[in-house]
Each structure stands twice: as structure tokens, then as C-alpha cells.
Coordinates of C-alpha atoms in Angstrom, one line a residue:
Chain A
M1 CA 140.4 64.0 48.4
G2 CA 141.2 67.5 47.2
K3 CA 143.7 69.5 49.2
N4 CA 141.2 72.0 50.5
I5 CA 138.6 69.5 51.6
R6 CA 138.6 69.0 55.4
M7 CA 135.7 66.7 55.9
K8 CA 133.8 64.4 53.7
A9 CA 130.7 62.3 53.9
E10 CA 130.6 59.3 51.6
G11 CA 127.3 57.6 51.0
V12 CA 126.0 58.1 54.5
N13 CA 122.8 56.4 55.5
F14 CA 121.6 56.9 59.1
F15 CA 118.8 55.2 61.0
Y16 CA 117.0 55.8 64.3
G17 CA 115.9 52.3 64.9
K18 CA 114.2 51.3 61.6
N19 CA 113.5 54.9 60.6
Q20 CA 116.0 56.1 58.0
V21 CA 116.7 59.8 58.5
L22 CA 119.6 60.3 56.1
K23 CA 119.7 58.8 52.7
N24 CA 122.9 58.4 50.8
I25 CA 124.5 61.7 51.7
T26 CA 127.8 62.6 50.0
L27 CA 129.1 66.0 50.8
E28 CA 132.5 67.7 51.0
I29 CA 133.3 70.4 53.5
H30 CA 135.9 72.9 52.4
D31 CA 138.8 74.2 54.4
H32 CA 138.5 77.8 55.7
A33 CA 135.0 78.2 54.3
V34 CA 131.5 78.2 55.7
T35 CA 129.3 75.4 54.6
A36 CA 125.6 75.9 55.3
I37 CA 123.1 73.1 55.4
I38 CA 119.6 74.3 54.9
G39 CA 116.2 72.6 54.7
P40 CA 112.8 72.4 56.4
S41 CA 112.4 71.0 59.9
G42 CA 112.9 67.2 60.1
C43 CA 115.0 67.0 56.9
G44 CA 117.9 65.5 58.8
K45 CA 120.2 68.5 58.8
S46 CA 120.8 68.5 62.5
T47 CA 121.3 64.8 62.5
F48 CA 123.9 65.1 59.8
I49 CA 125.9 67.8 61.5
R50 CA 125.9 65.8 64.8
L51 CA 127.5 62.9 62.9
L52 CA 130.5 65.1 62.2
N53 CA 131.6 65.1 65.9
R54 CA 129.9 61.8 66.7
M55 CA 127.4 63.5 69.0
N56 CA 124.6 61.1 67.8
E57 CA 126.3 58.3 69.7
L58 CA 124.6 59.6 72.8
V59 CA 121.3 58.6 71.2
L60 CA 120.5 54.9 71.4
N61 CA 119.5 52.5 68.7
T62 CA 121.2 54.3 65.8
N63 CA 122.9 52.8 62.8
L64 CA 125.3 54.4 60.4
E65 CA 126.2 53.2 57.0
G66 CA 128.8 54.8 54.7
D67 CA 131.9 56.7 55.8
I68 CA 132.8 60.1 57.1
L69 CA 136.4 61.3 56.7
F70 CA 138.3 64.0 58.5
D71 CA 141.6 64.9 56.8
G72 CA 141.2 61.7 54.8
E73 CA 140.8 59.5 57.9
S74 CA 137.6 57.7 58.8
I75 CA 136.0 59.0 62.0
V76 CA 133.2 56.5 62.2
G77 CA 134.9 53.3 63.4
D78 CA 136.7 52.2 66.6
Q79 CA 140.0 53.5 65.4
M80 CA 138.8 57.1 66.0
D81 CA 138.4 58.1 69.6
P82 CA 135.3 60.3 69.8
V83 CA 136.8 62.4 72.6
E84 CA 139.9 63.1 70.4
L85 CA 137.6 63.9 67.5
R86 CA 135.5 66.4 69.5
R87 CA 138.6 68.3 70.6
K88 CA 139.3 69.0 66.9
V89 CA 135.7 69.4 65.8
G90 CA 133.9 71.7 68.2
M91 CA 130.2 72.4 68.4
V92 CA 127.8 75.2 69.2
F93 CA 124.3 74.1 70.0
Q94 CA 120.9 75.4 69.0
K95 CA 120.0 76.6 72.4
P96 CA 122.8 78.4 74.3
N97 CA 123.9 76.0 76.9
P98 CA 126.2 77.8 79.3
F99 CA 127.0 75.7 82.4
P100 CA 125.8 77.1 85.7
K101 CA 129.3 78.4 86.5
S102 CA 130.9 81.8 86.2
I103 CA 131.7 83.2 82.8
F104 CA 135.4 82.6 83.4
D105 CA 134.9 79.0 84.6
N106 CA 132.6 78.2 81.6
I107 CA 135.5 78.9 79.3
A108 CA 138.2 77.4 81.5
Y109 CA 136.2 74.2 81.7
G110 CA 137.1 73.0 78.2
L111 CA 140.8 73.6 78.9
Q112 CA 140.6 71.9 82.3
V113 CA 139.1 68.7 81.0
N114 CA 141.7 68.7 78.3
G115 CA 144.4 68.6 80.9
V116 CA 145.6 72.3 81.0
K117 CA 146.6 73.0 84.6
D118 CA 148.7 76.2 84.3
K119 CA 146.6 78.9 85.8
D120 CA 148.3 81.7 83.8
L121 CA 147.8 79.9 80.6
I122 CA 144.2 79.2 81.3
E123 CA 143.6 82.9 82.1
K124 CA 145.4 84.0 79.0
K125 CA 143.3 81.6 76.8
V126 CA 140.0 82.5 78.5
I127 CA 140.6 86.2 77.8
E128 CA 141.8 85.5 74.3
S129 CA 138.7 83.4 73.5
I130 CA 136.3 85.9 74.9
K131 CA 137.9 88.6 72.7
K132 CA 137.7 86.4 69.7
A133 CA 134.0 85.8 70.3
A134 CA 133.5 89.6 70.4
L135 CA 132.2 89.4 74.0
W136 CA 135.0 91.1 75.9
E137 CA 133.6 94.6 76.1
E138 CA 130.4 93.3 77.6
V139 CA 131.8 90.9 80.2
K140 CA 135.3 92.2 81.1
N141 CA 134.1 93.6 84.4
R142 CA 132.1 90.6 85.5
L143 CA 134.1 87.5 84.5
H144 CA 133.3 85.9 87.8
D145 CA 129.6 86.4 87.7
S146 CA 127.2 83.6 86.7
A147 CA 127.0 82.9 83.0
L148 CA 123.3 82.4 83.5
G149 CA 122.9 86.2 84.0
L150 CA 123.9 86.9 80.4
S151 CA 121.4 87.6 77.7
G152 CA 120.6 84.8 75.2
G153 CA 122.8 86.4 72.6
Q154 CA 125.7 86.9 75.0
Q155 CA 125.3 83.3 76.2
Q156 CA 125.6 82.0 72.7
R157 CA 128.7 84.0 72.1
L158 CA 130.0 82.7 75.4
C159 CA 129.4 79.2 74.1
I160 CA 131.3 80.1 71.0
A161 CA 134.2 81.4 73.1
R162 CA 134.1 78.2 75.1
C163 CA 134.4 76.3 71.9
L164 CA 137.3 78.5 70.6
A165 CA 139.3 78.0 73.8
I166 CA 140.1 74.4 73.1
E167 CA 141.3 75.5 69.6
P168 CA 139.3 73.2 67.4
E169 CA 140.0 73.0 63.6
V170 CA 136.4 72.7 62.6
I171 CA 133.4 74.4 64.3
L172 CA 129.9 73.0 63.9
F173 CA 127.0 75.4 64.4
D174 CA 123.7 73.7 64.9
E175 CA 121.1 76.5 64.3
P176 CA 123.1 78.9 66.5
C177 CA 120.6 81.7 66.1
A178 CA 117.4 79.8 66.4
S179 CA 116.6 81.3 69.8
L180 CA 118.1 84.7 69.3
D181 CA 116.7 88.1 68.5
P182 CA 117.7 89.9 65.2
I183 CA 120.5 92.0 66.8
S184 CA 122.1 89.1 68.5
T185 CA 121.7 87.0 65.3
H186 CA 123.6 89.7 63.4
K187 CA 126.4 89.7 65.9
V188 CA 126.8 85.9 65.8
E189 CA 126.7 86.0 62.0
E190 CA 129.5 88.7 61.9
L191 CA 131.4 86.5 64.2
I192 CA 131.1 83.5 62.0
L193 CA 132.4 85.5 59.0
E194 CA 135.3 86.6 61.1
L195 CA 136.0 83.0 62.4
K196 CA 136.1 81.7 58.8
K197 CA 139.6 83.0 58.5
D198 CA 141.0 80.6 61.1
Y199 CA 138.5 77.8 61.1
T200 CA 136.5 75.5 58.9
I201 CA 132.8 76.1 59.7
V202 CA 129.6 74.1 59.1
I203 CA 126.3 75.7 60.0
V204 CA 122.9 74.2 60.0
T205 CA 120.1 76.7 59.6
H206 CA 116.5 76.8 58.5
N207 CA 117.0 80.5 57.8
M208 CA 117.8 80.8 54.1
Q209 CA 118.8 84.5 54.4
Q210 CA 121.3 83.5 57.0
A211 CA 122.8 80.8 54.8
A212 CA 123.0 83.3 51.9
R213 CA 124.7 85.9 54.2
V214 CA 127.3 83.8 55.8
S215 CA 128.1 80.7 53.7
D216 CA 130.3 79.9 50.8
Y217 CA 128.8 76.6 50.1
T218 CA 125.2 75.4 50.7
G219 CA 123.6 72.0 50.7
F220 CA 119.9 71.7 50.6
F221 CA 118.4 68.8 52.5
Y222 CA 114.9 67.5 52.0
M223 CA 113.3 64.4 53.6
G224 CA 116.7 62.9 54.5
E225 CA 118.2 63.4 51.1
M226 CA 120.7 66.0 49.9
V227 CA 118.9 67.5 47.0
E228 CA 121.5 69.9 45.9
F229 CA 125.0 71.1 46.9
D230 CA 126.9 73.9 45.3
K231 CA 128.5 77.3 45.9
T232 CA 126.0 79.4 47.8
E233 CA 125.6 82.0 45.1
V234 CA 124.7 79.2 42.6
I235 CA 122.1 77.6 44.9
F236 CA 120.4 80.9 45.5
T237 CA 120.5 82.3 42.0
R238 CA 120.5 79.2 39.7
P239 CA 119.2 76.2 41.6
R240 CA 119.0 73.1 39.3
D241 CA 116.4 71.2 41.3
K242 CA 112.7 72.3 41.4
R243 CA 112.5 71.5 45.1
T244 CA 115.5 73.7 46.0
E245 CA 113.9 76.5 44.0
D246 CA 110.6 76.1 45.7
Y247 CA 112.3 76.1 49.1
I248 CA 114.5 79.1 48.7
T249 CA 111.6 81.1 47.1
G250 CA 109.6 80.4 50.2
R251 CA 107.0 78.1 48.6
F252 CA 107.3 75.6 51.5
G253 CA 109.4 75.1 54.6
Chain B
M1 CA 72.9 81.2 83.3
K2 CA 75.5 78.7 82.2
L3 CA 78.3 81.0 83.4
K4 CA 76.8 81.2 86.8
F5 CA 76.5 77.4 87.1
S6 CA 80.1 76.8 86.2
N7 CA 81.0 79.5 88.8
I8 CA 79.1 77.5 91.5
I9 CA 80.9 74.3 90.4
Q10 CA 84.2 76.1 90.7
V11 CA 83.5 77.5 94.2
L12 CA 82.2 74.1 95.3
G13 CA 85.3 72.3 93.8
F14 CA 87.8 74.6 95.6
M15 CA 85.9 74.2 98.8
I16 CA 86.1 70.4 98.6
L17 CA 89.9 70.7 97.8
R18 CA 90.4 73.1 100.7
L19 CA 88.5 70.7 103.0
C20 CA 90.8 67.8 102.0
M21 CA 93.8 70.0 102.9
I22 CA 92.3 71.0 106.2
C23 CA 91.5 67.3 107.1
V24 CA 95.1 66.3 106.4
L25 CA 96.5 69.2 108.4
L26 CA 94.1 68.4 111.2
I27 CA 95.2 64.8 111.5
L28 CA 98.8 65.9 111.7
V29 CA 98.0 68.6 114.3
V30 CA 96.1 66.1 116.4
I31 CA 98.9 63.6 116.3
F32 CA 101.6 66.1 117.2
Y33 CA 99.4 67.7 119.9
D34 CA 98.8 64.3 121.5
I35 CA 102.5 63.2 121.5
I36 CA 103.8 66.6 122.6
T37 CA 101.4 67.2 125.4
K38 CA 101.7 63.6 126.8
G39 CA 105.5 63.3 126.1
I40 CA 106.8 66.7 127.1
G41 CA 106.4 66.0 130.8
V42 CA 109.0 63.2 130.9
V43 CA 111.5 64.7 128.4
S44 CA 114.3 66.2 130.4
W45 CA 118.1 66.2 130.3
E46 CA 118.1 63.1 132.5
F47 CA 115.7 61.4 130.2
I48 CA 118.0 61.6 127.2
T49 CA 121.3 61.0 129.1
K50 CA 120.4 58.2 131.5
P51 CA 119.6 54.5 130.9
P52 CA 116.3 53.0 132.0
V53 CA 116.2 51.8 135.7
D54 CA 113.8 49.9 137.9
G55 CA 112.6 47.4 135.3
M56 CA 112.3 50.2 132.8
T57 CA 109.7 52.1 134.9
K58 CA 112.0 55.0 135.5
G59 CA 115.1 56.6 134.1
G60 CA 115.8 57.6 130.5
I61 CA 116.3 56.3 127.1
Y62 CA 120.0 57.1 126.4
P63 CA 121.0 53.6 125.2
A64 CA 118.1 53.7 122.7
I65 CA 119.1 57.0 121.3
I66 CA 122.7 55.9 120.9
G67 CA 121.6 52.6 119.4
T68 CA 119.4 54.3 116.8
F69 CA 122.3 56.7 116.0
F70 CA 124.7 53.8 115.4
I71 CA 122.4 51.7 113.2
T72 CA 121.6 54.8 111.2
M73 CA 125.3 55.4 110.7
I74 CA 125.7 51.8 109.4
T75 CA 122.7 52.2 107.2
A76 CA 124.2 55.4 105.7
I77 CA 127.6 53.8 105.2
L78 CA 126.0 51.0 103.3
S79 CA 123.2 52.6 101.4
V80 CA 124.6 56.0 100.4
P81 CA 127.7 55.0 98.4
L82 CA 126.0 51.9 97.0
G83 CA 122.8 53.7 96.2
M84 CA 124.4 56.7 94.6
G85 CA 126.8 54.6 92.6
C86 CA 124.1 52.3 91.4
A87 CA 122.0 55.3 90.3
I88 CA 124.9 56.9 88.5
F89 CA 125.6 53.7 86.7
L90 CA 121.9 53.1 85.7
N91 CA 121.3 56.7 84.6
E92 CA 124.6 57.6 83.0
Y93 CA 126.2 54.4 81.7
A94 CA 123.8 51.6 81.4
R95 CA 122.1 51.2 78.0
D96 CA 118.4 51.4 78.1
N97 CA 117.5 47.8 77.2
G98 CA 115.3 45.0 78.4
L99 CA 117.7 44.1 81.2
T100 CA 118.1 47.6 82.7
R101 CA 114.4 48.1 82.5
F102 CA 113.9 44.9 84.4
I103 CA 116.5 46.0 87.0
R104 CA 114.8 49.3 87.4
M105 CA 111.4 47.7 87.8
S106 CA 112.8 45.3 90.4
I107 CA 114.3 48.2 92.3
R108 CA 110.9 50.0 92.4
N109 CA 109.2 46.8 93.5
L110 CA 111.7 46.2 96.2
S111 CA 110.7 49.6 97.8
G112 CA 107.3 48.1 98.2
V113 CA 108.4 45.0 100.1
P114 CA 107.1 45.1 103.7
S115 CA 109.8 45.9 106.1
I116 CA 109.2 42.8 108.2
V117 CA 110.2 40.8 105.2
Y118 CA 113.5 42.7 105.1
G119 CA 113.8 41.8 108.8
L120 CA 113.5 38.0 108.0
F121 CA 115.9 38.4 105.0
G122 CA 118.4 40.2 107.3
V123 CA 118.3 37.3 109.7
A124 CA 119.1 34.8 107.0
L125 CA 121.8 36.9 105.2
F126 CA 123.5 39.0 107.9
V127 CA 122.8 37.4 111.3
E128 CA 123.3 33.8 110.1
G129 CA 124.8 33.9 106.6
C130 CA 127.6 36.5 107.4
H131 CA 127.8 35.4 111.1
F132 CA 127.3 39.0 112.3
G133 CA 125.0 37.6 115.0
T134 CA 122.2 39.8 116.3
S135 CA 124.1 43.1 116.3
I136 CA 124.3 46.7 115.2
L137 CA 126.0 45.6 112.1
A138 CA 123.4 43.1 111.1
A139 CA 120.5 45.5 111.8
G140 CA 122.3 48.4 110.1
C141 CA 122.9 46.3 107.0
T142 CA 119.3 45.2 107.0
L143 CA 118.1 48.7 107.2
G144 CA 120.6 49.7 104.5
L145 CA 119.2 47.1 102.1
M146 CA 115.7 48.3 102.8
T147 CA 116.8 51.9 102.1
L148 CA 118.6 51.1 98.9
P149 CA 115.6 51.2 96.5
L150 CA 114.7 54.6 97.9
T151 CA 118.2 56.0 97.6
I152 CA 118.6 54.6 94.1
T153 CA 115.3 55.9 92.9
A154 CA 115.7 59.4 94.5
S155 CA 119.3 59.7 93.2
E156 CA 118.2 58.7 89.7
E157 CA 115.5 61.3 89.7
A158 CA 118.0 63.9 90.8
L159 CA 120.3 62.9 87.9
K160 CA 117.4 63.2 85.5
T161 CA 116.9 66.8 86.4
V162 CA 120.3 67.8 85.1
P163 CA 119.7 69.0 81.6
R164 CA 121.0 67.0 78.7
A165 CA 122.6 70.2 77.4
Y166 CA 125.1 70.1 80.2
R167 CA 126.2 66.6 79.2
E168 CA 126.3 67.4 75.5
G169 CA 128.1 70.7 76.2
S170 CA 130.9 69.2 78.0
L171 CA 131.3 66.2 75.7
A172 CA 131.4 68.5 72.8
L173 CA 134.4 70.2 74.5
G174 CA 136.3 67.0 74.4
A175 CA 135.5 65.8 77.9
T176 CA 135.4 62.1 78.4
K177 CA 132.1 60.7 79.7
W178 CA 133.7 60.2 83.1
Q179 CA 134.8 63.9 83.2
S180 CA 131.5 65.0 82.0
I181 CA 129.7 63.1 84.7
W182 CA 132.0 64.1 87.5
T183 CA 132.5 67.8 86.7
N184 CA 129.3 68.7 84.9
V185 CA 126.5 66.4 86.0
L186 CA 127.1 65.3 89.6
P187 CA 127.7 68.8 91.1
Y188 CA 124.2 69.7 90.0
A189 CA 122.6 66.4 91.0
V190 CA 124.2 66.0 94.4
P191 CA 121.8 68.3 96.3
G192 CA 118.8 66.3 95.1
M193 CA 120.6 63.0 95.7
L194 CA 121.5 64.0 99.3
T195 CA 118.0 65.1 100.0
G196 CA 116.5 61.8 98.8
T197 CA 119.1 59.9 100.7
I198 CA 118.6 61.6 104.0
L199 CA 114.9 61.2 103.7
G200 CA 115.5 57.5 103.2
L201 CA 117.7 57.4 106.2
S202 CA 115.2 59.1 108.4
R203 CA 112.7 56.5 107.4
A204 CA 115.1 53.8 108.3
A205 CA 115.8 55.4 111.7
G206 CA 112.1 55.0 112.6
E207 CA 111.7 51.4 111.4
T208 CA 111.0 48.6 113.9
A209 CA 110.3 45.5 112.0
P210 CA 113.7 45.1 110.3
I211 CA 115.6 45.4 113.5
L212 CA 113.3 43.2 115.5
F213 CA 115.1 40.0 114.7
T214 CA 118.4 41.3 113.7
G215 CA 119.8 42.9 116.9
A216 CA 117.4 45.1 118.9
A217 CA 117.4 44.2 122.5
F218 CA 114.6 44.6 125.1
F219 CA 116.8 46.1 127.7
L220 CA 120.6 46.8 128.0
P221 CA 122.0 48.6 130.9
D222 CA 125.0 49.9 128.9
V223 CA 125.6 51.5 125.5
P224 CA 126.9 49.1 122.9
N225 CA 130.7 48.9 122.7
S226 CA 131.2 47.4 119.2
V227 CA 129.3 46.9 116.0
F228 CA 128.8 43.3 117.0
S229 CA 126.9 44.3 120.2
Q230 CA 123.2 44.1 120.5
F231 CA 121.5 47.5 121.0
M232 CA 118.4 49.3 122.1
A233 CA 116.7 51.5 119.5
L234 CA 114.0 54.2 119.8
P235 CA 111.3 52.7 117.7
Y236 CA 111.7 49.3 119.3
H237 CA 111.8 50.8 122.7
L238 CA 108.5 52.5 121.9
Y239 CA 107.1 49.2 120.8
I240 CA 108.0 47.4 124.0
M241 CA 106.9 50.2 126.2
S242 CA 103.5 50.2 124.5
T243 CA 102.9 46.5 124.2
Q244 CA 105.5 44.2 125.9
H245 CA 106.2 45.9 129.3
H246 CA 104.8 44.2 132.4
N247 CA 103.1 47.5 133.5
I248 CA 102.1 49.3 130.3
S249 CA 99.8 51.9 131.9
L250 CA 102.6 52.9 134.3
V251 CA 105.2 53.5 131.6
R252 CA 102.8 55.2 129.1
P253 CA 104.5 58.6 129.7
I254 CA 107.9 57.1 128.9
A255 CA 106.5 55.7 125.7
Y256 CA 105.2 59.1 124.7
G257 CA 108.5 60.7 125.7
T258 CA 110.3 58.2 123.5
A259 CA 107.9 58.9 120.6
L260 CA 108.6 62.6 121.0
V261 CA 112.4 62.2 121.0
L262 CA 112.1 59.9 117.9
I263 CA 110.0 62.5 116.1
I264 CA 112.3 65.3 117.0
L265 CA 115.3 63.3 115.7
I266 CA 113.6 62.5 112.4
F267 CA 112.5 66.0 112.0
A268 CA 116.0 67.2 112.6
M269 CA 117.4 64.8 110.0
N270 CA 114.8 66.0 107.5
S271 CA 115.7 69.6 108.3
I272 CA 119.3 68.9 107.6
A273 CA 118.3 67.5 104.2
I274 CA 116.4 70.6 103.4
I275 CA 119.1 73.0 104.6
T276 CA 121.9 71.0 102.8
R277 CA 119.9 71.2 99.6
Y278 CA 119.3 74.9 100.0
H279 CA 123.0 75.6 100.6
L280 CA 124.3 73.4 97.8
R281 CA 121.8 74.9 95.4
K282 CA 123.0 78.4 96.2
K283 CA 126.5 77.3 95.7
G284 CA 125.6 75.6 92.4
I285 CA 124.5 79.0 91.1
A286 CA 120.8 78.6 91.4
H287 CA 120.3 75.3 89.7
G288 CA 116.9 73.6 89.8

């Protein structure tokens, strides 16, 4: 594995019951870069990203073949504790999912479940995370108000802050802007570009322009297969596969 | 023309629905009116603080109130932790397979078992099997068993209303499943669980059949002094006053008074359930 590869999928097949949703996916995720996974609905892109922090284990009757590596170590078997993995590989979901707690408590939650008890340290990290998520100016005067009172875009940045607080190494974004308006989307995209300096990022999106704007590498998924993977500029200017070209030119999807 | 016809249908339809509602309301009002007007005359401070005297033709129903209180406590102690624990296990931990589906189905079926059957079962298991004798403990345990299916089902429904996103959100932050359930699922499910549980308990408090063979006594001059004592209970007292007493027409007012007290108690318990839920929900930042 190359030095700048953080995660790698090797020949991954994934099944829901008898239904195969991922077919022989091999993909490398580069360090300190944004890797976008694009494709039409139902192509398996969300399923794939949820394999990277073993979130699919919550779904029953699934079966995984092949291997997924994180820093060269397999994360799919029993030797990897999924809780340990999720502390290093954070996730931001499609629909903002703040807990019905205060803004402060939402972010402190991740620290608390990870055993941080020092109140000063928690406060310091909460504020730091909110600032990193570019939310500070909007919430600094109401940290103890309910997070449910925030707008959708603010809620999503709160979820990003919550994720940053536990200091992951990789952050997975599962269609983070799917339910946001264009202005909020723009803010989240700017944030992703900023976060790239410190984190390795994987983003699933069905919005091609978004992939083009934020990512360094892009993989195109179609019907459970990875049709093409390359540097984003290559995918969007000189796709090799006809299906990729059709998708990015808007002929389907 | 067609539009007019569908309008008539609509008006007629809503009228029938409104009539159904009024019928139900009317039945309730008649029952309450009957019990309150006939019972209110005997209910007094004496009535709820003094034991029956003169062959139960005079005096109060204090021992029956205390008996009902104690068996309901035993019922709660047994069915609340067991029921909630079982529901948490079924909903959060157990895999959804043939076995758990069978268990769920059995639990639902158990809630349909007639209460008199629970009474017989209580005699076999608690009175004789566990050597509790006919006692508060045996009757409370029998009612506890009877309430369990309700408690489990209500608790599971409450857990199901907690969005999956809360569970996924906390797991994604590196919480263990245990942490996720305790800190990010239960706090939002507890109001619903409590409501269901208290409603189950108030049903148990009004049951006669399960305590008939397991510890309820016709008449006791004193309040019970241990969980192994026999006891008087409001629903059973009502039953004997209406059917078993040597002078039924004479004690009719006492029967109505007993019914009124029982209804007030159960109404109070249900109100507690509603108030608890309201307060916990407010604290849980407007969930559900």
C-alpha cells in the first residue's frame, strides 16, 4: 500500500440477503484528500461508504466478501473493534441528526462517551470544534439552547462539529447536502475544502457539480459496480467509460 | 349533479361518525353519572379511613384501599423492571429471527389470556409452587405476570419511536451499543415506557379474577402486616358487596362507594402517567 493511501477496499462484494449490492469494488482512499463517490440512486455508493466505519452492521442479514484496510490493517474481521474504528473514522449523515440536547451537549456527547471527564477540557474542545465547523459566530450566544432550533444547514455543521470533536482521522460524508438549500450547501462545501488540510475525507454525493467542486478523486458507481475511478479532473474531462460520460453529461441519473 | 350527490354522502358520513362518538360519550357519561350519584353519599373521610363493621353493613373500606395499594406495589416491582428490561433486550439487542418473532408473538398472545386463567396459574406457581400461600405477594406476582405483556409491548413501542438516526449518530461517534442505548435512546423512550407501564398497572389495580384465588379475603378487620398476609382489595370488595353479601340490597350504597373510590384511584394513576409523560417530554427537549 502506497504511503499516501489511508483506506483501501479490495475486491469487496456486499449482499443484503441474496441481493448483491456491491460487485468487486477495489478503491484506494488517499490521505489528506477528498474522495468523492458519485452515481445514481441505488448504485451502492451509500452502502459502500457505510462499510468504511462498519455502520452496515446495524442492518441484519448482510454479507461481506473481500477486505477493507485502514492504514494497512483489515477492519472487517473480529480483530477490529468497530467502536475503536468509528472513533478514527467519523461520519456525517445525509439528514442532519442532532440529538435533542443543547448545542453544547451535542458536541460534548462524543467526548463523554469516549471517556473524557475533565469539564474544562470538554468546554475547550466543544468551542474549538464549533469554530472549526464555521458555526461559532451563529451559535456563540446560545450554546445551551436546543440544537433542534437551528436551521438545517446549521444542524449539519453542528453534526460536523460533533464529529470533529472526537478528532477522527477520516471523515465520511454521506450526501451531507442532500437536504440543504444552496447557501447552506455552499457553506458545507467550503468547510469540506478547509477540513481536507487536516483530515482524509470521503464524500458520497449524487450531485456531480459538488463532486467536481470539492473532490480530488472521484469514483463513479453504477448498479453496484465501480465503473471508473480517477483524479476528479480526469473523470470530468476525459472519462474513459461511456457510462461515466453519459452520467456526468446528464444523460441519465 | 354528481358533485351535489358526493356532498350529501359526505355530510351523511360525518353525521354517522359524529353519532358514533356521541354514543360512546353517552355511555361513559351514564356510567359515571350512575356511580357518582349513587356512591357520593357514602364516601366520606370515615369511609376511606375506617374498616367495615357490623358484618360489613357499615363502616368504611380502608383495608381494601390499603390492600389494593400493596398488591399494586408488588405488581409494579415485578413488572416494571422485568418488562422494561425485556423490551430493551428485544428491541435493541435481540436479532430479528424466527425465535424472537415467536417470542414477540407469544407475548402478544399472553396479553389476550383471560385474567381468571392467570389467577389459576398464580395459585399453581406462587401460592403452591413458591409456598407464598394466599398472600399479597402471591396476588401481586400474579398481577405482575398478567401486566408483563402490556408493559413489554408498550415499552417496545416507545423504543420504536426513538429515531434510528439517534442510534446511528451516537454509534458513529464511537459510543458502544450500551452507551448509545443508555445515553441516547432510553432518555427519549422512558416517558412513553412509563406511560404504558402505569396504564398497565392501573388495569391490574382494578382486576378481580387474578386475586380471587391468590390472596384476596372476604373480610379482615385489620390491615395486612406483611407481604405474606391475606388482604382485602377494592375490586374484590366490590364483587362481594354486589353478589356475595348476605344482604345485598342493604349494602348497595357501600358497593357504589367502593366503585367510586376505585375509579378515582385509577383515574389518579392515569393522570400521573399523563403528567409524568408531559414533564419528561418537556425536559427531553420536545421529543415525540
